[in-house]
């Protein structure tokens, strides 16, 4: 337990009993049993040391927690799953939204009202029952709201855009404790900021998002021994040059760790892997995948799958682990860049990062106008490269970052910016990178919206909402 928090609590004599009387959920002080469980992030690299954790049951609990923090001079952090890499909420109030996972689906309008703490799987399973899919990403255990506030780069990116493009309205508790609606017609500036600007504007208690009629998709992975990367990566790059929007895909080099949750044929081995989610029937999907299959994979998992099983495409880890990642967005990438990329990664057996991926962007994502959302002109990016590692044993975050920097340097002529926000990470690059991620005009606009709504910077610990923390004040 962090002693500074105890001191803070004693000094302030915080009326936790009064807060407990106000909320339906649970309030944990430093000495309470269960405190460690409710502050724990999925990402074990993140140490959260709040003074108080409020496990909220609904909007009024969130309002009480925000009022409490403001009145006691404490800062607020929000945590749904802890998949993000938030700043340490040291001595502050951590609002744990994980119990706010309510969901209402309107089949007629193909929309869902999603609670502020819901995970994607909480949406995808009920949506599947009515033949609908959501704009989820590689892991269905990531929080809908946190993922969406940072852009939301998912399986339907090229078909239907980013998750932010699917948001219809947002219910949010702001720093003054008020519950506000943000939509195209109400608080339109805030609505703009919430679609890509991260989590620093308040606590989202509900988000209305579009769903799509893809009960089944053609998806999976083709895996090649990592030493065939020189064939696989160029073939992938060529393949993505004229793909229809139905295909959202990535290629990566990956070291599958020697741990039990990794299936036997992959465990402890390195692969070049192409994964895709294809919104077509089987025959069309097979035809579209043919160029990659012709390269001759050792393992092929492609087939039709219900959309709520798309977590099987990338098989991201489900159980908590320490993860460190950072990325860049690219434009104008040419085939000449691919050997340079592979040379910078080096032999996978010696890679500090477990996975280095090249995601194909564009399609519907690229057709939304720059002004629509806080993603800004980064929509012009055609690919993103993301390096992800698990600092264990002799491997340190610094070693991962160093390798990632080498890769990014090799791609420098094509780099649009660091990021995107969901893939920026918490490394040393962060400060200036935030300006780059948004571009100067959006960065300034986000700062102004933040200033108007949260003049005392109550939400300064927002994990991916750094834009506002670092914005001019
Ligand atoms: C295994 C894995 C796979 C991923 N795959 C993808 C992917 O395919 N595409 C992609 O775009 N991203 C992906 N991400 C990144 C992920 O979207 C971000 O880390 C996101 O922030 C996680 O949100 P969360 O709510 O689960 O995490 P948390 O750590 O709980 O939250 C992260 C931050 O989001 C904000 N936030 C969360 N809930 C609220 C709320 N109710 N109100 C206000 N702010 C809130 C807060 O600032 C919080 O600090 C992945 C991450 C991991 C670890």
GROMACS .gro file of C-alpha atoms and ligand atoms in nm, residues 42 78-84 86 97 116 137-139 142-143 145-147 149 152-153 199 202-204 316 359 422-423 462-464, ligand 1:
model
   86
   42UNK     CA    1  -0.582  -0.604  -1.682
   78UNK     CA    2  -1.178   0.587  -1.490
   79UNK     CA    3  -1.123   0.218  -1.538
   80UNK     CA    4  -1.344  -0.036  -1.709
   81UNK     CA    5  -1.109  -0.329  -1.776
   82UNK     CA    6  -0.761  -0.182  -1.736
   83UNK     CA    7  -0.656  -0.278  -2.090
   84UNK     CA    8  -0.539   0.078  -2.148
   86UNK     CA    9  -0.355   0.489  -1.790
   97UNK     CA   10  -1.716   0.119  -1.423
  116UNK     CA   11  -1.997   0.283  -1.973
  137UNK     CA   12  -1.126  -0.486  -3.228
  138UNK     CA   13  -0.891  -0.779  -3.196
  139UNK     CA   14  -0.980  -0.855  -2.832
  142UNK     CA   15  -1.149  -0.466  -2.423
  143UNK     CA   16  -1.395  -0.203  -2.297
  145UNK     CA   17  -1.606   0.299  -2.431
  146UNK     CA   18  -1.229   0.318  -2.370
  147UNK     CA   19  -1.163   0.159  -2.710
  149UNK     CA   20  -1.285   0.712  -2.719
  152UNK     CA   21  -1.155   0.207  -3.222
  153UNK     CA   22  -0.955   0.030  -3.496
  199UNK     CA   23  -1.110   0.988  -2.190
  202UNK     CA   24  -1.565   1.312  -1.808
  203UNK     CA   25  -1.705   0.969  -1.732
  204UNK     CA   26  -1.911   0.815  -2.010
  316UNK     CA   27  -0.523  -1.198  -2.817
  359UNK     CA   28  -0.244  -0.311  -4.004
  422UNK     CA   29  -0.522   0.354  -2.887
  423UNK     CA   30  -0.176   0.239  -2.993
  462UNK     CA   31  -0.722   0.986  -1.832
  463UNK     CA   32  -0.542   0.690  -1.976
  464UNK     CA   33  -0.563   0.767  -2.340
  474LIG     C1   34  -0.512  -0.711  -2.594
  474LIG     C2   35  -0.547  -0.575  -2.648
  474LIG     C3   36  -0.602  -0.564  -2.774
  474LIG     C4   37  -0.640  -0.440  -2.826
  474LIG     N1   38  -0.690  -0.432  -2.952
  474LIG     C5   39  -0.727  -0.312  -3.002
  474LIG     C6   40  -0.780  -0.300  -3.133
  474LIG     O1   41  -0.793  -0.398  -3.206
  474LIG     N2   42  -0.815  -0.178  -3.177
  474LIG     C7   43  -0.803  -0.066  -3.099
  474LIG     O2   44  -0.840   0.042  -3.143
  474LIG     N3   45  -0.751  -0.073  -2.974
  474LIG     C8   46  -0.711  -0.193  -2.925
  474LIG     N4   47  -0.656  -0.200  -2.802
  474LIG     C9   48  -0.634  -0.077  -2.725
  474LIG    C10   49  -0.757  -0.047  -2.640
  474LIG     O3   50  -0.863  -0.006  -2.724
  474LIG    C11   51  -0.726   0.064  -2.540
  474LIG     O4   52  -0.627   0.018  -2.453
  474LIG    C12   53  -0.849   0.108  -2.463
  474LIG     O5   54  -0.820   0.224  -2.391
  474LIG    C13   55  -0.897   0.004  -2.367
  474LIG     O6   56  -1.014   0.048  -2.304
  474LIG     P1   57  -1.064  -0.024  -2.170
  474LIG     O7   58  -1.183   0.048  -2.121
  474LIG     O8   59  -1.072  -0.169  -2.194
  474LIG     O9   60  -0.940  -0.001  -2.073
  474LIG     P2   61  -0.926   0.086  -1.940
  474LIG    O10   62  -0.780   0.074  -1.904
  474LIG    O11   63  -1.026   0.045  -1.840
  474LIG    O12   64  -0.956   0.232  -1.988
  474LIG    C14   65  -0.859   0.300  -2.064
  474LIG    C15   66  -0.893   0.448  -2.062
  474LIG    O13   67  -1.012   0.468  -2.137
  474LIG    C16   68  -1.088   0.572  -2.077
  474LIG     N5   69  -1.218   0.519  -2.037
  474LIG    C17   70  -1.258   0.391  -2.024
  474LIG     N6   71  -1.389   0.387  -1.990
  474LIG    C18   72  -1.430   0.514  -1.980
  474LIG    C19   73  -1.555   0.576  -1.947
  474LIG     N7   74  -1.665   0.505  -1.917
  474LIG     N8   75  -1.562   0.711  -1.947
  474LIG    C20   76  -1.453   0.785  -1.976
  474LIG     N9   77  -1.333   0.733  -2.006
  474LIG    C21   78  -1.322   0.599  -2.009
  474LIG    C22   79  -1.010   0.622  -1.958
  474LIG    O14   80  -0.930   0.730  -1.997
  474LIG    C23   81  -0.923   0.504  -1.924
  474LIG    O15   82  -0.804   0.541  -1.856
  474LIG    C24   83  -0.618  -0.323  -2.748
  474LIG    C25   84  -0.559  -0.333  -2.621
  474LIG    C26   85  -0.524  -0.458  -2.571
  474LIG    C27   86  -0.460  -0.466  -2.435
   0.00000   0.00000   0.00000
